[in-house]
PDB file of C-alpha atoms in Angstrom:
ATOM      1  CA  MET G   1      46.652   4.576   4.157  1.00  0.00           C
ATOM      2  CA  GLY G   2      44.209   6.678   6.168  1.00  0.00           C
ATOM      3  CA  LYS G   3      46.618   9.593   6.687  1.00  0.00           C
ATOM      4  CA  TRP G   4      45.272  11.982   4.068  1.00  0.00           C
ATOM      5  CA  GLN G   5      42.033  13.834   4.705  1.00  0.00           C
ATOM      6  CA  PRO G   6      40.145  16.004   2.191  1.00  0.00           C
ATOM      7  CA  GLU G   7      40.282  19.718   2.979  1.00  0.00           C
ATOM      8  CA  SER G   8      38.446  21.664   0.284  1.00  0.00           C
ATOM      9  CA  LEU G   9      34.796  21.112  -0.666  1.00  0.00           C
ATOM     10  CA  PRO G  10      35.591  19.566  -4.082  1.00  0.00           C
ATOM     11  CA  GLN G  11      38.018  17.181  -2.414  1.00  0.00           C
ATOM     12  CA  LYS G  12      35.399  16.157   0.168  1.00  0.00           C
ATOM     13  CA  VAL G  13      32.765  15.583  -2.533  1.00  0.00           C
ATOM     14  CA  ALA G  14      35.138  13.501  -4.626  1.00  0.00           C
ATOM     15  CA  TYR G  15      36.443  11.624  -1.592  1.00  0.00           C
ATOM     16  CA  HIS G  16      33.049  10.640  -0.201  1.00  0.00           C
ATOM     17  CA  GLY G  17      31.581  10.006  -3.667  1.00  0.00           C
ATOM     18  CA  TRP G  18      34.356   7.594  -4.507  1.00  0.00           C
ATOM     19  CA  SER G  19      33.851   5.916  -1.116  1.00  0.00           C
ATOM     20  CA  ALA G  20      30.136   5.472  -1.854  1.00  0.00           C
ATOM     21  CA  LEU G  21      30.945   3.885  -5.222  1.00  0.00           C
ATOM     22  CA  GLY G  22      33.327   1.533  -3.472  1.00  0.00           C
ATOM     23  CA  VAL G  23      30.622   0.443  -1.047  1.00  0.00           C
ATOM     24  CA  VAL G  24      28.196  -0.190  -3.925  1.00  0.00           C
ATOM     25  CA  GLY G  25      30.825  -2.180  -5.788  1.00  0.00           C
ATOM     26  CA  LEU G  26      31.661  -4.247  -2.721  1.00  0.00           C
ATOM     27  CA  LEU G  27      28.098  -4.998  -1.632  1.00  0.00           C
ATOM     28  CA  LEU G  28      26.416  -5.322  -5.031  1.00  0.00           C
ATOM     29  CA  LEU G  29      28.795  -5.781  -7.969  1.00  0.00           C
ATOM     30  CA  TYR G  30      31.204  -8.145  -6.238  1.00  0.00           C
ATOM     31  CA  PRO G  31      28.559 -10.802  -5.368  1.00  0.00           C
ATOM     32  CA  LEU G  32      27.091 -10.483  -8.861  1.00  0.00           C
ATOM     33  CA  THR G  33      30.544 -10.956 -10.374  1.00  0.00           C
ATOM     34  CA  VAL G  34      31.126 -14.085  -8.283  1.00  0.00           C
ATOM     35  CA  LEU G  35      27.732 -15.436  -9.390  1.00  0.00           C
ATOM     36  CA  GLY G  36      28.590 -14.573 -12.983  1.00  0.00           C
ATOM     37  CA  LEU G  37      31.915 -16.438 -12.781  1.00  0.00           C
ATOM     38  CA  ALA G  38      30.172 -19.534 -11.450  1.00  0.00           C
ATOM     39  CA  THR G  39      27.430 -19.317 -14.079  1.00  0.00           C
ATOM     40  CA  ARG G  40      29.985 -18.760 -16.824  1.00  0.00           C
ATOM     41  CA  TYR G  41      31.870 -21.900 -15.803  1.00  0.00           C
ATOM     42  CA  TYR G  42      28.847 -24.170 -16.178  1.00  0.00           C
ATOM     43  CA  ALA G  43      27.585 -22.303 -19.249  1.00  0.00           C
ATOM     44  CA  ALA G  44      30.996 -22.837 -20.870  1.00  0.00           C
ATOM     45  CA  LYS G  45      30.731 -26.571 -20.194  1.00  0.00           C
ATOM     46  CA  LEU G  46      27.314 -26.693 -21.839  1.00  0.00           C
ATOM     47  CA  ASP G  47      28.485 -24.553 -24.741  1.00  0.00           C
ATOM     48  CA  SER G  48      31.471 -26.856 -25.252  1.00  0.00           C
ATOM     49  CA  THR G  49      29.053 -29.755 -25.501  1.00  0.00           C
ATOM     50  CA  ARG G  50      26.913 -27.798 -27.957  1.00  0.00           C
ATOM     51  CA  THR G  51      29.989 -27.003 -30.064  1.00  0.00           C
ATOM     52  CA  ARG G  52      31.023 -30.660 -30.278  1.00  0.00           C
ATOM     53  CA  LEU G  53      27.537 -31.979 -31.025  1.00  0.00           C
ATOM     54  CA  GLY G  54      26.094 -29.074 -32.992  1.00  0.00           C
ATOM     55  CA  ILE G  55      22.526 -27.796 -32.865  1.00  0.00           C
ATOM     56  CA  VAL G  56      21.124 -30.965 -34.412  1.00  0.00           C
ATOM     57  CA  GLY G  57      23.051 -33.135 -31.976  1.00  0.00           C
ATOM     58  CA  VAL G  58      21.946 -31.223 -28.882  1.00  0.00           C
ATOM     59  CA  THR G  59      18.334 -31.184 -30.071  1.00  0.00           C
ATOM     60  CA  GLY G  60      18.556 -34.886 -30.902  1.00  0.00           C
ATOM     61  CA  ILE G  61      19.818 -35.723 -27.408  1.00  0.00           C
ATOM     62  CA  ALA G  62      17.004 -33.728 -25.822  1.00  0.00           C
ATOM     63  CA  LEU G  63      14.468 -35.404 -28.076  1.00  0.00           C
ATOM     64  CA  LEU G  64      15.950 -38.848 -27.422  1.00  0.00           C
ATOM     65  CA  GLY G  65      16.016 -38.398 -23.655  1.00  0.00           C
ATOM     66  CA  TRP G  66      12.501 -37.046 -23.337  1.00  0.00           C
ATOM     67  CA  GLY G  67      11.233 -39.435 -26.018  1.00  0.00           C
ATOM     68  CA  LEU G  68      12.566 -42.476 -24.155  1.00  0.00           C
ATOM     69  CA  LEU G  69      10.972 -41.196 -20.955  1.00  0.00           C
ATOM     70  CA  THR G  70       7.650 -40.767 -22.767  1.00  0.00           C
ATOM     71  CA  ILE G  71       7.877 -44.260 -24.245  1.00  0.00           C
ATOM     72  CA  ALA G  72       8.738 -45.725 -20.851  1.00  0.00           C
ATOM     73  CA  TRP G  73       5.755 -44.065 -19.194  1.00  0.00           C
ATOM     74  CA  GLY G  74       3.539 -45.150 -22.066  1.00  0.00           C
ATOM     75  CA  ALA G  75       4.707 -48.756 -21.736  1.00  0.00           C
ATOM     76  CA  MET G  76       4.119 -48.757 -17.977  1.00  0.00           C
ATOM     77  CA  SER G  77       0.604 -47.370 -18.436  1.00  0.00           C
ATOM     78  CA  TYR G  78      -0.305 -50.621 -20.242  1.00  0.00           C
ATOM     79  CA  MET G  79       1.098 -52.812 -17.490  1.00  0.00           C
ATOM     80  CA  GLU G  80      -1.564 -54.068 -15.120  1.00  0.00           C
ATOM     81  CA  GLN G  81       0.643 -53.866 -12.042  1.00  0.00           C
ATOM     82  CA  VAL G  82       1.539 -50.193 -12.674  1.00  0.00           C
ATOM     83  CA  ASP G  83      -1.301 -47.683 -12.460  1.00  0.00           C
ATOM     84  CA  ILE G  84      -0.221 -44.764 -14.656  1.00  0.00           C
ATOM     85  CA  PRO G  85      -3.105 -42.873 -16.250  1.00  0.00           C
ATOM     86  CA  LEU G  86      -3.015 -41.911 -19.896  1.00  0.00           C
ATOM     87  CA  GLU G  87      -2.997 -38.187 -19.043  1.00  0.00           C
ATOM     88  CA  ALA G  88       0.321 -38.697 -17.228  1.00  0.00           C
ATOM     89  CA  VAL G  89       1.820 -40.103 -20.440  1.00  0.00           C
ATOM     90  CA  LEU G  90       0.427 -37.150 -22.372  1.00  0.00           C
ATOM     91  CA  ALA G  91       1.944 -34.827 -19.760  1.00  0.00           C
ATOM     92  CA  VAL G  92       5.412 -36.270 -20.273  1.00  0.00           C
ATOM     93  CA  ALA G  93       4.965 -36.053 -24.059  1.00  0.00           C
ATOM     94  CA  ALA G  94       3.906 -32.405 -23.816  1.00  0.00           C
ATOM     95  CA  ALA G  95       6.828 -31.621 -21.527  1.00  0.00           C
ATOM     96  CA  SER G  96       9.111 -33.388 -23.997  1.00  0.00           C
ATOM     97  CA  GLY G  97       7.991 -31.149 -26.827  1.00  0.00           C
ATOM     98  CA  VAL G  98       8.453 -27.976 -24.779  1.00  0.00           C
ATOM     99  CA  ALA G  99      11.908 -28.976 -23.545  1.00  0.00           C
ATOM    100  CA  THR G 100      13.111 -30.050 -26.984  1.00  0.00           C
ATOM    101  CA  VAL G 101      11.962 -26.871 -28.726  1.00  0.00           C
ATOM    102  CA  ALA G 102      13.397 -24.612 -26.012  1.00  0.00           C
ATOM    103  CA  THR G 103      16.704 -26.513 -26.094  1.00  0.00           C
ATOM    104  CA  ALA G 104      16.913 -26.154 -29.883  1.00  0.00           C
ATOM    105  CA  LEU G 105      16.193 -22.416 -29.677  1.00  0.00           C
ATOM    106  CA  ALA G 106      18.810 -21.887 -26.973  1.00  0.00           C
ATOM    107  CA  ALA G 107      21.455 -23.813 -28.933  1.00  0.00           C
ATOM    108  CA  SER G 108      20.588 -21.949 -32.139  1.00  0.00           C
ATOM    109  CA  ALA G 109      20.831 -18.532 -30.443  1.00  0.00           C
ATOM    110  CA  THR G 110      24.252 -19.446 -29.039  1.00  0.00           C
ATOM    111  CA  LYS G 111      25.472 -20.696 -32.417  1.00  0.00           C
ATOM    112  CA  VAL G 112      24.317 -17.967 -34.801  1.00  0.00           C
ATOM    113  CA  GLY G 113      24.756 -14.857 -32.657  1.00  0.00           C
ATOM    114  CA  GLY G 114      27.359 -13.060 -30.616  1.00  0.00           C
ATOM    115  CA  ARG G 115      27.359 -12.267 -26.915  1.00  0.00           C
ATOM    116  CA  GLY G 116      24.340  -9.962 -27.192  1.00  0.00           C
ATOM    117  CA  THR G 117      22.205 -12.617 -28.893  1.00  0.00           C
ATOM    118  CA  THR G 118      23.317 -15.166 -26.334  1.00  0.00           C
ATOM    119  CA  VAL G 119      22.260 -12.926 -23.448  1.00  0.00           C
ATOM    120  CA  VAL G 120      18.965 -11.856 -25.015  1.00  0.00           C
ATOM    121  CA  PHE G 121      17.827 -15.230 -26.360  1.00  0.00           C
ATOM    122  CA  ALA G 122      19.975 -18.228 -25.371  1.00  0.00           C
ATOM    123  CA  TYR G 123      19.811 -17.812 -21.604  1.00  0.00           C
ATOM    124  CA  PRO G 124      16.022 -17.200 -21.498  1.00  0.00           C
ATOM    125  CA  PHE G 125      15.334 -20.203 -23.715  1.00  0.00           C
ATOM    126  CA  ALA G 126      17.591 -22.327 -21.497  1.00  0.00           C
ATOM    127  CA  MET G 127      15.533 -21.223 -18.474  1.00  0.00           C
ATOM    128  CA  THR G 128      12.377 -22.044 -20.430  1.00  0.00           C
ATOM    129  CA  ALA G 129      13.660 -25.570 -21.059  1.00  0.00           C
ATOM    130  CA  LEU G 130      14.173 -25.889 -17.301  1.00  0.00           C
ATOM    131  CA  PHE G 131      10.920 -24.360 -16.027  1.00  0.00           C
ATOM    132  CA  LEU G 132       8.159 -25.138 -18.522  1.00  0.00           C
ATOM    133  CA  PRO G 133       8.277 -28.962 -18.866  1.00  0.00           C
ATOM    134  CA  PRO G 134       7.190 -29.757 -15.272  1.00  0.00           C
ATOM    135  CA  VAL G 135       4.500 -27.047 -15.442  1.00  0.00           C
ATOM    136  CA  VAL G 136       3.142 -28.400 -18.721  1.00  0.00           C
ATOM    137  CA  ALA G 137       3.169 -31.910 -17.250  1.00  0.00           C
ATOM    138  CA  ALA G 138       1.276 -30.738 -14.162  1.00  0.00           C
ATOM    139  CA  LEU G 139      -1.388 -28.999 -16.243  1.00  0.00           C
ATOM    140  CA  VAL G 140      -2.570 -32.341 -17.642  1.00  0.00           C
ATOM    141  CA  THR G 141      -1.814 -34.470 -14.582  1.00  0.00           C
ATOM    142  CA  PRO G 142      -3.948 -33.608 -11.508  1.00  0.00           C
ATOM    143  CA  SER G 143      -1.758 -35.739  -9.236  1.00  0.00           C
ATOM    144  CA  LEU G 144       1.124 -33.327  -9.859  1.00  0.00           C
ATOM    145  CA  HIS G 145      -0.844 -30.212  -8.843  1.00  0.00           C
ATOM    146  CA  PRO G 146       0.194 -30.281  -5.147  1.00  0.00           C
ATOM    147  CA  TYR G 147       3.864 -30.499  -6.109  1.00  0.00           C
ATOM    148  CA  ILE G 148       4.038 -27.950  -8.948  1.00  0.00           C
ATOM    149  CA  LEU G 149       0.926 -25.812  -9.397  1.00  0.00           C
ATOM    150  CA  ASP G 150       0.143 -25.208  -5.715  1.00  0.00           C
ATOM    151  CA  PRO G 151       3.681 -23.969  -4.938  1.00  0.00           C
ATOM    152  CA  SER G 152       3.506 -21.883  -8.124  1.00  0.00           C
ATOM    153  CA  TYR G 153       0.289 -20.264  -6.853  1.00  0.00           C
ATOM    154  CA  GLU G 154       1.902 -19.527  -3.481  1.00  0.00           C
ATOM    155  CA  PHE G 155       4.943 -18.046  -5.212  1.00  0.00           C
ATOM    156  CA  ALA G 156       2.720 -15.853  -7.400  1.00  0.00           C
ATOM    157  CA  ALA G 157       0.823 -14.593  -4.328  1.00  0.00           C
ATOM    158  CA  TRP G 158       4.105 -13.800  -2.580  1.00  0.00           C
ATOM    159  CA  ALA G 159       5.453 -11.970  -5.642  1.00  0.00           C
ATOM    160  CA  LEU G 160       2.266  -9.903  -5.949  1.00  0.00           C
ATOM    161  CA  ASP G 161       2.377  -8.924  -2.294  1.00  0.00           C
ATOM    162  CA  ASN G 162       6.098  -8.253  -1.988  1.00  0.00           C
ATOM    163  CA  VAL G 163       7.701  -7.652  -5.394  1.00  0.00           C
ATOM    164  CA  LEU G 164       5.109  -6.376  -7.878  1.00  0.00           C
ATOM    165  CA  VAL G 165       3.701  -3.690  -5.605  1.00  0.00           C
ATOM    166  CA  VAL G 166       5.432  -0.858  -7.479  1.00  0.00           C
ATOM    167  CA  GLY G 167       2.979   1.322  -9.361  1.00  0.00           C
ATOM    168  CA  GLY G 168       0.018  -0.850  -8.410  1.00  0.00           C
ATOM    169  CA  LEU G 169       1.119  -3.586 -10.805  1.00  0.00           C
ATOM    170  CA  ASN G 170      -0.120  -6.276  -8.416  1.00  0.00           C
ATOM    171  CA  GLU G 171      -3.638  -4.822  -8.382  1.00  0.00           C
ATOM    172  CA  TYR G 172      -3.681  -4.648 -12.182  1.00  0.00           C
ATOM    173  CA  LEU G 173      -2.627  -8.280 -12.478  1.00  0.00           C
ATOM    174  CA  ARG G 174      -5.180  -9.445  -9.928  1.00  0.00           C
ATOM    175  CA  SER G 175      -7.956  -7.506 -11.657  1.00  0.00           C
ATOM    176  CA  ASN G 176      -7.225  -8.684 -15.188  1.00  0.00           C
ATOM    177  CA  PHE G 177      -5.765 -12.172 -14.883  1.00  0.00           C
ATOM    178  CA  THR G 178      -6.642 -15.432 -13.140  1.00  0.00           C
ATOM    179  CA  LEU G 179      -3.918 -17.919 -12.337  1.00  0.00           C
ATOM    180  CA  GLU G 180      -5.393 -21.134 -13.657  1.00  0.00           C
ATOM    181  CA  GLY G 181      -4.786 -23.483 -16.567  1.00  0.00           C
ATOM    182  CA  ALA G 182      -2.395 -22.229 -19.193  1.00  0.00           C
ATOM    183  CA  ALA G 183      -1.750 -19.076 -17.135  1.00  0.00           C
ATOM    184  CA  TYR G 184       0.678 -21.137 -15.042  1.00  0.00           C
ATOM    185  CA  ALA G 185       2.759 -21.826 -18.147  1.00  0.00           C
ATOM    186  CA  GLY G 186       2.534 -18.159 -19.082  1.00  0.00           C
ATOM    187  CA  MET G 187       3.714 -17.150 -15.615  1.00  0.00           C
ATOM    188  CA  TRP G 188       6.797 -19.376 -15.718  1.00  0.00           C
ATOM    189  CA  LEU G 189       7.508 -18.342 -19.290  1.00  0.00           C
ATOM    190  CA  GLY G 190       7.397 -14.740 -18.107  1.00  0.00           C
ATOM    191  CA  ILE G 191       9.757 -15.592 -15.246  1.00  0.00           C
ATOM    192  CA  SER G 192      12.213 -17.526 -17.382  1.00  0.00           C
ATOM    193  CA  PHE G 193      13.014 -14.586 -19.654  1.00  0.00           C
ATOM    194  CA  PRO G 194      14.002 -11.955 -17.037  1.00  0.00           C
ATOM    195  CA  LEU G 195      15.782 -14.663 -15.035  1.00  0.00           C
ATOM    196  CA  GLY G 196      17.670 -15.707 -18.159  1.00  0.00           C
ATOM    197  CA  TRP G 197      18.547 -12.085 -18.860  1.00  0.00           C
ATOM    198  CA  PHE G 198      19.782 -11.734 -15.279  1.00  0.00           C
ATOM    199  CA  PHE G 199      22.146 -14.687 -15.615  1.00  0.00           C
ATOM    200  CA  GLY G 200      23.254 -13.441 -19.033  1.00  0.00           C
ATOM    201  CA  VAL G 201      24.063 -10.012 -17.611  1.00  0.00           C
ATOM    202  CA  VAL G 202      26.051 -11.366 -14.637  1.00  0.00           C
ATOM    203  CA  VAL G 203      28.061 -13.548 -17.047  1.00  0.00           C
ATOM    204  CA  ALA G 204      28.711 -10.465 -19.185  1.00  0.00           C
ATOM    205  CA  LEU G 205      29.823  -8.663 -16.008  1.00  0.00           C
ATOM    206  CA  ALA G 206      32.160 -11.540 -15.182  1.00  0.00           C
ATOM    207  CA  ASN G 207      33.586 -11.370 -18.728  1.00  0.00           C
ATOM    208  CA  LEU G 208      34.177  -7.652 -18.262  1.00  0.00           C
ATOM    209  CA  VAL G 209      35.977  -8.088 -14.933  1.00  0.00           C
ATOM    210  CA  ARG G 210      37.817 -11.271 -15.875  1.00  0.00           C
ATOM    211  CA  PRO G 211      37.742 -11.865 -19.662  1.00  0.00           C
ATOM    212  CA  SER G 212      39.582 -15.201 -19.640  1.00  0.00           C
ATOM    213  CA  GLN G 213      38.393 -18.469 -18.152  1.00  0.00           C
TER     214      GLN G 213
END
């Protein structure tokens, strides 16, 4: 209650060390735990759906949804009053394939493995299903470049100047890689895995702090 004060040196070290751990827990672990609880809630909803439908069912729904979108775009491209180029239809088809495969891999990793497999594989593949389809679509549709590829380029430049400066990593990337074409897909694939691991870890932290839903 603020009445006791450490007197000896070991007491002072233990007292202030424990205080520092408390500050770290309050400023860092507590927000991550809250984020993990929120992520776990929505992940549990998705996993419940996956359990009811199974891997084949989830993959089938993804394939059906993206397939219908591809067919719709293809049909509109043949309508005279709607000007949709063929490459836009191919873009949606390519995005459909990426999203369907990533969804199937995420569902499979959740089904066949435990918590570790879910964190290492399921969450990254789920992020891949979210990030890659629009990028793949933009790669074959020039009209989408200002909305997807240009912001991706600006984000990459910001990350190189502000995040990847440790150890000269930004200079290495600039010297050896050019952000164009398929490199955009590679960039977002590279982002989806650590981001998926991050969400997987915060969910694991939430399970550690509060095991039950």
